[in-house]
Amino acid sequence: MVLGHSFLCRTLSITEADSLTRASLRHLADHGYPFARAMVWVYEGEYIALIDRGKFYVLERPKLRGTISSPLRNWFFGDLYGKAFRLNYIERKAALLSHYGVKVGVFKRQGDVVFDFGKARGSLGGSLYGGQKGLKGEFFTGGGNLLGLGLRMDFSAAYDEEDMITELSLEVPPIMGPALELAGGYGRSSYGSYYHLLTLGWMWKYPLRFGVGWGYSQLPFSVIAIESFTTLKLRSEFFMWYGTFGYRLKMSWGFLSLFTFRGIGDWKERVGGEGRFRELGGSFHFSDNFAVLRMEFPLLRTATFRSGPFVDLLLERENHPLWAYGLYATFGRSFKFFVTGRRYVGIRGSVELQ
């Protein structure tokens, strides 16, 4: 193999040589040469790749497609104007912006780099859980880039004659420095009512972000949080107030997920529902100290379908551990189904909003 007149190797397959050529082009794109190109031949069993770096490109007046508000545009390009093109850095900023509902595509056209901004769609859906004692349901909706400002909102609500749950979160991207999250929840059951309010200021260091904030749930408290957008998805929050300590942790990695919670003041969380103990489903059982471990084994798997057995474990203070097991199936991102060994069923579906 001859690569850019400087590299010779006779032990690579064509697929491996192609991969090395693409890596070389990406390295150049990350150092100011987005217009680098390769001319490739395979001649008498030898792979030849001649690479032309193209012109050195500085982001002074990038071309834009789609619509994006001025605050978001200024934030996205603020530290890019006048700088050499850096593909990795641009992709990291695009991934951050996608969290707030704005899709960013980068392509080359007529000697210039074009940024294509598109709006991610919102969603609307619901869920049903139950067994022999009847069904309970939930409604949820969410979306990003509200008002063209990158605002992201998620809302869910469920109720019956005696019980009710509502949860709302609103996120503001870091257009003024730190990002901001406002969140709250309210629950009512036959045992009483529970609520919490929370505000967090986030600082991004992609793929992590770190937050410091304040909350209230009968008692005021301070909170420190960290969230990861890597393969190990993690969100941890730690609450403190004059010797009182609490936490909320969500973690998922492959077939394993964990939710653990200890409240502060009168803050309680529902034990069942999405991402928690499935056999309680959407029930309105609240607790101020519990943990749920979930294990899924996708024995059947395609690009849009996964199915197999699952096991859930619930650990709750002053109660015996509970187990649930059964079968689950997911279809794309919009439909989920499970049935437990005790014939408890859950269905969750959503549709994208235009």
CSV table of C-alpha atoms in Angstrom, one decimal:
chain,number,residue,atom,x,y,z
A,1,MET,CA,0.0,0.0,0.0
A,2,VAL,CA,1.2,3.5,-0.9
A,3,LEU,CA,-0.5,6.3,1.1
A,4,GLY,CA,0.3,9.9,0.3
A,5,HIS,CA,3.7,9.0,-1.0
A,6,SER,CA,4.9,8.3,2.6
A,7,PHE,CA,3.5,5.0,3.9
A,8,LEU,CA,4.1,1.5,2.6
A,9,CYS,CA,2.5,-1.6,3.9
A,10,ARG,CA,1.8,-5.0,2.2
A,11,THR,CA,-0.1,-6.7,5.0
A,12,LEU,CA,-3.4,-4.9,4.9
A,13,SER,CA,-6.6,-6.0,3.3
A,14,ILE,CA,-8.5,-3.6,0.9
A,15,THR,CA,-11.1,-3.0,3.7
A,16,GLU,CA,-8.4,-2.1,6.2
A,17,ALA,CA,-6.6,0.1,3.7
A,18,ASP,CA,-9.8,1.9,2.9
A,19,SER,CA,-10.3,2.5,6.6
A,20,LEU,CA,-6.8,3.9,7.0
A,21,THR,CA,-7.4,6.2,4.0
A,22,ARG,CA,-10.6,7.5,5.6
A,23,ALA,CA,-8.8,8.0,8.9
A,24,SER,CA,-6.1,10.1,7.1
A,25,LEU,CA,-8.8,12.2,5.5
A,26,ARG,CA,-10.5,12.7,8.8
A,27,HIS,CA,-7.2,13.7,10.5
A,28,LEU,CA,-6.7,16.4,7.8
A,29,ALA,CA,-10.3,17.6,8.2
A,30,ASP,CA,-9.6,18.0,11.9
A,31,HIS,CA,-6.5,20.1,11.2
A,32,GLY,CA,-8.0,22.7,8.8
A,33,TYR,CA,-8.3,20.8,5.6
A,34,PRO,CA,-11.9,19.8,5.1
A,35,PHE,CA,-11.5,19.6,1.3
A,36,ALA,CA,-8.8,16.9,1.4
A,37,ARG,CA,-9.5,14.1,-1.0
A,38,ALA,CA,-8.0,10.7,-2.0
A,39,MET,CA,-7.5,9.1,-5.3
A,40,VAL,CA,-7.3,5.3,-4.9
A,41,TRP,CA,-6.2,2.5,-7.2
A,42,VAL,CA,-5.5,-1.2,-6.8
A,43,TYR,CA,-2.8,-2.1,-9.2
A,44,GLU,CA,-1.1,-5.6,-9.5
A,45,GLY,CA,-2.3,-6.4,-6.0
A,46,GLU,CA,-1.0,-3.1,-4.5
A,47,TYR,CA,-3.3,-0.5,-3.0
A,48,ILE,CA,-2.4,3.0,-3.9
A,49,ALA,CA,-4.0,6.1,-2.2
A,50,LEU,CA,-2.8,9.5,-3.3
A,51,ILE,CA,-4.1,12.2,-1.0
A,52,ASP,CA,-4.5,15.9,-1.9
A,53,ARG,CA,-4.9,18.1,1.2
A,54,GLY,CA,-6.8,20.8,-0.7
A,55,LYS,CA,-7.0,24.3,0.6
A,56,PHE,CA,-6.6,25.3,4.2
A,57,TYR,CA,-10.0,26.5,5.4
A,58,VAL,CA,-10.8,29.1,8.0
A,59,LEU,CA,-14.4,29.6,9.3
A,60,GLU,CA,-14.9,33.3,8.6
A,61,ARG,CA,-18.4,33.5,7.0
A,62,PRO,CA,-19.8,29.9,6.9
A,63,LYS,CA,-22.8,29.2,4.7
A,64,LEU,CA,-26.0,28.3,6.5
A,65,ARG,CA,-29.0,26.3,5.5
A,66,GLY,CA,-32.2,25.9,7.4
A,67,THR,CA,-33.3,28.2,10.2
A,68,ILE,CA,-31.7,28.8,13.5
A,69,SER,CA,-32.3,31.7,15.9
A,70,SER,CA,-29.6,34.4,16.4
A,71,PRO,CA,-28.8,33.5,20.0
A,72,LEU,CA,-28.2,29.8,19.1
A,73,ARG,CA,-26.2,30.8,16.0
A,74,ASN,CA,-24.0,33.2,17.9
A,75,TRP,CA,-23.5,30.5,20.6
A,76,PHE,CA,-22.6,27.8,18.0
A,77,PHE,CA,-20.2,29.9,16.0
A,78,GLY,CA,-19.0,32.2,18.7
A,79,ASP,CA,-15.6,30.4,19.2
A,80,LEU,CA,-15.3,29.2,15.6
A,81,TYR,CA,-15.2,32.4,13.7
A,82,GLY,CA,-11.7,33.1,12.3
A,83,LYS,CA,-10.5,29.7,13.4
A,84,ALA,CA,-9.2,26.8,11.3
A,85,PHE,CA,-11.8,24.1,10.5
A,86,ARG,CA,-11.7,21.4,13.2
A,87,LEU,CA,-14.1,18.6,12.4
A,88,ASN,CA,-14.0,16.9,15.8
A,89,TYR,CA,-14.7,20.1,17.7
A,90,ILE,CA,-17.6,21.0,15.4
A,91,GLU,CA,-19.1,17.5,15.8
A,92,ARG,CA,-18.9,17.8,19.6
A,93,LYS,CA,-20.8,21.1,19.5
A,94,ALA,CA,-23.3,19.6,17.1
A,95,ALA,CA,-23.9,16.7,19.5
A,96,LEU,CA,-24.4,19.2,22.3
A,97,LEU,CA,-26.9,21.2,20.2
A,98,SER,CA,-28.8,18.0,19.3
A,99,HIS,CA,-29.5,17.5,23.0
A,100,TYR,CA,-31.6,20.7,22.7
A,101,GLY,CA,-33.5,19.6,19.6
A,102,VAL,CA,-31.4,21.1,16.8
A,103,LYS,CA,-29.8,18.8,14.2
A,104,VAL,CA,-26.6,20.0,12.6
A,105,GLY,CA,-25.2,18.7,9.3
A,106,VAL,CA,-21.9,19.7,7.7
A,107,PHE,CA,-21.1,19.2,4.1
A,108,LYS,CA,-18.9,20.8,1.3
A,109,ARG,CA,-20.3,22.6,-1.7
A,110,GLN,CA,-18.5,24.7,-4.4
A,111,GLY,CA,-15.3,25.3,-2.4
A,112,ASP,CA,-17.2,26.3,0.8
A,113,VAL,CA,-18.4,24.5,4.0
A,114,VAL,CA,-22.2,24.5,4.5
A,115,PHE,CA,-23.9,24.1,7.9
A,116,ASP,CA,-27.4,22.6,7.6
A,117,PHE,CA,-29.6,23.3,10.6
A,118,GLY,CA,-32.8,21.2,11.1
A,119,LYS,CA,-35.3,21.0,13.9
A,120,ALA,CA,-35.7,17.7,15.7
A,121,ARG,CA,-39.3,16.6,16.0
A,122,GLY,CA,-41.2,16.4,19.3
A,123,SER,CA,-43.1,13.4,20.5
A,124,LEU,CA,-46.5,12.6,22.0
A,125,GLY,CA,-47.4,9.3,23.6
A,126,GLY,CA,-48.8,7.3,26.5
A,127,SER,CA,-48.6,4.1,28.3
A,128,LEU,CA,-50.9,1.5,29.9
A,129,TYR,CA,-50.0,-0.8,32.8
A,130,GLY,CA,-52.0,-3.4,34.7
A,131,GLY,CA,-53.2,-6.9,35.3
A,132,GLN,CA,-56.2,-8.5,37.0
A,133,LYS,CA,-56.9,-5.4,39.2
A,134,GLY,CA,-57.3,-3.1,36.2
A,135,LEU,CA,-55.2,-0.7,34.2
A,136,LYS,CA,-53.5,2.6,34.8
A,137,GLY,CA,-52.2,5.0,32.2
A,138,GLU,CA,-49.9,7.9,31.6
A,139,PHE,CA,-49.6,10.7,29.1
A,140,PHE,CA,-46.3,12.3,28.1
A,141,THR,CA,-45.0,14.8,25.6
A,142,GLY,CA,-41.8,16.5,24.8
A,143,GLY,CA,-39.8,18.4,22.2
A,144,GLY,CA,-36.8,20.6,21.6
A,145,ASN,CA,-35.9,23.9,20.0
A,146,LEU,CA,-39.1,25.5,21.3
A,147,LEU,CA,-39.6,29.1,20.1
A,148,GLY,CA,-36.4,28.6,18.0
A,149,LEU,CA,-34.3,29.2,21.1
A,150,GLY,CA,-33.3,25.6,21.8
A,151,LEU,CA,-35.6,25.3,24.7
A,152,ARG,CA,-36.3,21.6,25.6
A,153,MET,CA,-39.4,20.5,27.5
A,154,ASP,CA,-40.6,17.2,28.8
A,155,PHE,CA,-44.0,16.7,30.5
A,156,SER,CA,-45.8,13.7,31.8
A,157,ALA,CA,-49.0,13.2,33.8
A,158,ALA,CA,-51.1,10.3,35.1
A,159,TYR,CA,-54.1,10.2,37.4
A,160,ASP,CA,-57.2,8.3,38.5
A,161,GLU,CA,-59.9,8.9,41.1
A,162,GLU,CA,-57.5,9.1,44.0
A,163,ASP,CA,-54.0,9.4,42.7
A,164,MET,CA,-52.1,11.8,40.5
A,165,ILE,CA,-48.6,12.3,39.2
A,166,THR,CA,-47.3,15.3,37.1
A,167,GLU,CA,-43.6,15.9,36.2
A,168,LEU,CA,-42.2,18.8,34.1
A,169,SER,CA,-38.7,19.8,33.1
A,170,LEU,CA,-37.5,22.7,31.0
A,171,GLU,CA,-33.9,23.1,29.7
A,172,VAL,CA,-32.3,26.2,28.3
A,173,PRO,CA,-29.1,25.8,26.3
A,174,PRO,CA,-25.9,27.6,27.3
A,175,ILE,CA,-26.4,30.6,25.1
A,176,MET,CA,-25.6,33.0,28.0
A,177,GLY,CA,-22.8,30.9,29.5
A,178,PRO,CA,-24.1,28.1,31.7
A,179,ALA,CA,-27.1,26.0,30.7
A,180,LEU,CA,-30.2,26.0,32.9
A,181,GLU,CA,-32.6,23.3,33.9
A,182,LEU,CA,-35.9,23.9,35.8
A,183,ALA,CA,-37.7,20.7,37.0
A,184,GLY,CA,-40.6,19.9,39.3
A,185,GLY,CA,-42.9,17.1,40.2
A,186,TYR,CA,-46.1,16.6,42.2
A,187,GLY,CA,-47.7,13.4,43.4
A,188,ARG,CA,-50.9,12.7,45.3
A,189,SER,CA,-52.0,9.3,46.7
A,190,SER,CA,-54.1,8.0,49.6
A,191,TYR,CA,-51.0,8.4,51.8
A,192,GLY,CA,-50.6,12.1,51.2
A,193,SER,CA,-49.1,14.5,48.6
A,194,TYR,CA,-45.5,14.9,47.6
A,195,TYR,CA,-43.7,17.5,45.5
A,196,HIS,CA,-40.2,18.9,44.6
A,197,LEU,CA,-38.8,21.8,42.7
A,198,LEU,CA,-35.3,22.0,41.3
A,199,THR,CA,-33.1,24.4,39.4
A,200,LEU,CA,-29.7,23.5,38.1
A,201,GLY,CA,-27.1,25.5,36.3
A,202,TRP,CA,-25.1,23.3,34.0
A,203,MET,CA,-21.5,23.7,32.6
A,204,TRP,CA,-20.7,21.6,29.6
A,205,LYS,CA,-17.5,19.7,29.0
A,206,TYR,CA,-18.8,17.4,26.3
A,207,PRO,CA,-19.5,14.5,26.7
A,208,LEU,CA,-20.1,15.4,30.4
A,209,ARG,CA,-21.9,18.3,32.1
A,210,PHE,CA,-21.7,19.4,35.7
A,211,GLY,CA,-24.4,21.2,37.6
A,212,VAL,CA,-24.9,23.1,40.8
A,213,GLY,CA,-28.3,24.3,41.9
A,214,TRP,CA,-31.0,24.7,44.5
A,215,GLY,CA,-34.3,22.9,45.3
A,216,TYR,CA,-37.2,22.7,47.6
A,217,SER,CA,-39.3,19.8,49.0
A,218,GLN,CA,-40.6,20.9,52.4
A,219,LEU,CA,-36.9,21.6,53.1
A,220,PRO,CA,-34.6,23.8,50.9
A,221,PHE,CA,-31.5,22.0,49.7
A,222,SER,CA,-28.5,22.5,47.5
A,223,VAL,CA,-27.7,20.0,44.8
A,224,ILE,CA,-24.6,18.9,42.8
A,225,ALA,CA,-25.1,16.9,39.7
A,226,ILE,CA,-23.2,15.2,36.9
A,227,GLU,CA,-24.5,13.8,33.6
A,228,SER,CA,-22.7,11.6,31.0
A,229,PHE,CA,-23.6,11.3,27.3
A,230,THR,CA,-21.3,8.4,26.7
A,231,THR,CA,-22.0,4.6,26.2
A,232,LEU,CA,-22.3,4.6,30.0
A,233,LYS,CA,-25.3,6.8,30.4
A,234,LEU,CA,-25.3,8.3,33.9
A,235,ARG,CA,-27.1,11.1,35.7
A,236,SER,CA,-26.3,11.6,39.4
A,237,GLU,CA,-27.7,14.2,41.8
A,238,PHE,CA,-26.7,14.7,45.4
A,239,PHE,CA,-28.8,16.8,47.8
A,240,MET,CA,-27.6,18.4,51.0
A,241,TRP,CA,-29.0,20.6,53.7
A,242,TYR,CA,-27.6,21.0,57.3
A,243,GLY,CA,-26.7,17.4,57.9
A,244,THR,CA,-29.6,16.0,55.7
A,245,PHE,CA,-28.4,14.0,52.7
A,246,GLY,CA,-30.1,12.6,49.6
A,247,TYR,CA,-29.4,11.4,46.1
A,248,ARG,CA,-30.9,10.3,42.8
A,249,LEU,CA,-29.0,8.2,40.4
A,250,LYS,CA,-29.9,6.9,36.9
A,251,MET,CA,-27.5,4.7,35.1
A,252,SER,CA,-27.7,2.4,32.0
A,253,TRP,CA,-25.0,0.4,30.3
A,254,GLY,CA,-25.9,-2.2,27.7
A,255,PHE,CA,-28.4,-4.7,29.1
A,256,LEU,CA,-28.1,-3.2,32.7
A,257,SER,CA,-29.8,-0.2,34.2
A,258,LEU,CA,-30.1,1.1,37.8
A,259,PHE,CA,-32.3,3.7,39.5
A,260,THR,CA,-31.7,4.6,43.1
A,261,PHE,CA,-33.2,7.4,45.2
A,262,ARG,CA,-33.2,8.8,48.7
A,263,GLY,CA,-35.3,11.8,49.2
A,264,ILE,CA,-34.9,15.0,51.3
A,265,GLY,CA,-37.7,16.7,53.1
A,266,ASP,CA,-41.0,15.2,51.8
A,267,TRP,CA,-39.6,14.4,48.4
A,268,LYS,CA,-40.7,10.9,47.3
A,269,GLU,CA,-40.5,9.3,43.9
A,270,ARG,CA,-42.8,6.7,42.3
A,271,VAL,CA,-41.3,3.2,42.4
A,272,GLY,CA,-42.9,1.8,39.3
A,273,GLY,CA,-43.1,3.0,35.7
A,274,GLU,CA,-40.7,3.6,32.8
A,275,GLY,CA,-37.2,2.7,33.7
A,276,ARG,CA,-38.1,1.4,37.2
A,277,PHE,CA,-39.8,-1.7,38.7
A,278,ARG,CA,-41.9,-2.9,35.8
A,279,GLU,CA,-44.4,-5.0,37.8
A,280,LEU,CA,-45.6,-2.0,39.6
A,281,GLY,CA,-46.0,-0.3,36.2
A,282,GLY,CA,-47.7,3.1,36.4
A,283,SER,CA,-48.9,2.5,39.9
A,284,PHE,CA,-48.8,5.4,42.3
A,285,HIS,CA,-46.7,3.8,44.9
A,286,PHE,CA,-44.2,6.4,46.3
A,287,SER,CA,-41.1,5.9,48.4
A,288,ASP,CA,-38.4,8.1,49.8
A,289,ASN,CA,-35.6,5.4,49.8
A,290,PHE,CA,-35.4,2.6,47.2
A,291,ALA,CA,-33.3,1.2,44.4
A,292,VAL,CA,-34.3,-0.7,41.2
A,293,LEU,CA,-31.9,-2.9,39.2
A,294,ARG,CA,-33.1,-4.0,35.7
A,295,MET,CA,-31.5,-6.6,33.5
A,296,GLU,CA,-32.5,-7.2,29.9
A,297,PHE,CA,-31.2,-10.0,27.7
A,298,PRO,CA,-31.9,-9.2,24.0
A,299,LEU,CA,-31.7,-12.7,22.6
A,300,LEU,CA,-33.5,-11.6,19.4
A,301,ARG,CA,-32.1,-8.5,17.8
A,302,THR,CA,-32.3,-6.6,14.5
A,303,ALA,CA,-31.8,-3.0,13.5
A,304,THR,CA,-35.3,-2.0,14.7
A,305,PHE,CA,-36.3,-4.8,17.1
A,306,ARG,CA,-35.1,-6.3,20.3
A,307,SER,CA,-36.7,-9.0,22.5
A,308,GLY,CA,-35.9,-11.4,25.2
A,309,PRO,CA,-36.2,-12.1,29.0
A,310,PHE,CA,-35.8,-9.6,31.7
A,311,VAL,CA,-35.3,-9.5,35.5
A,312,ASP,CA,-36.1,-6.6,37.8
A,313,LEU,CA,-35.0,-6.3,41.5
A,314,LEU,CA,-36.6,-3.8,43.9
A,315,LEU,CA,-34.9,-2.9,47.2
A,316,GLU,CA,-36.9,-0.7,49.5
A,317,ARG,CA,-36.3,0.4,53.0
A,318,GLU,CA,-38.2,-1.7,55.6
A,319,ASN,CA,-39.6,-4.0,52.9
A,320,HIS,CA,-38.5,-7.3,51.6
A,321,PRO,CA,-36.8,-7.4,48.2
A,322,LEU,CA,-39.2,-8.0,45.3
A,323,TRP,CA,-38.4,-9.7,42.0
A,324,ALA,CA,-40.1,-9.5,38.7
A,325,TYR,CA,-39.3,-11.5,35.5
A,326,GLY,CA,-40.8,-11.9,32.1
A,327,LEU,CA,-40.4,-11.1,28.4
A,328,TYR,CA,-40.0,-7.7,26.8
A,329,ALA,CA,-39.9,-6.3,23.2
A,330,THR,CA,-39.0,-3.0,21.8
A,331,PHE,CA,-39.9,-1.8,18.2
A,332,GLY,CA,-37.7,1.1,17.1
A,333,ARG,CA,-37.8,4.0,19.6
A,334,SER,CA,-41.5,4.4,19.7
A,335,PHE,CA,-43.1,1.2,21.0
A,336,LYS,CA,-42.3,-1.0,24.0
A,337,PHE,CA,-44.1,-4.0,25.5
A,338,PHE,CA,-43.5,-6.4,28.4
A,339,VAL,CA,-45.4,-9.1,30.3
A,340,THR,CA,-44.2,-10.5,33.6
A,341,GLY,CA,-44.4,-14.0,35.0
A,342,ARG,CA,-47.4,-13.0,37.1
A,343,ARG,CA,-49.3,-11.7,34.0
A,344,TYR,CA,-48.7,-8.0,34.6
A,345,VAL,CA,-48.6,-6.2,31.2
A,346,GLY,CA,-47.2,-2.9,30.1
A,347,ILE,CA,-47.5,-1.1,26.8
A,348,ARG,CA,-45.8,2.2,25.9
A,349,GLY,CA,-45.9,4.0,22.5
A,350,SER,CA,-45.3,7.4,21.0
A,351,VAL,CA,-45.6,9.3,17.7
A,352,GLU,CA,-43.4,12.1,16.3
A,353,LEU,CA,-44.9,15.5,16.0
A,354,GLN,CA,-44.4,17.5,12.8
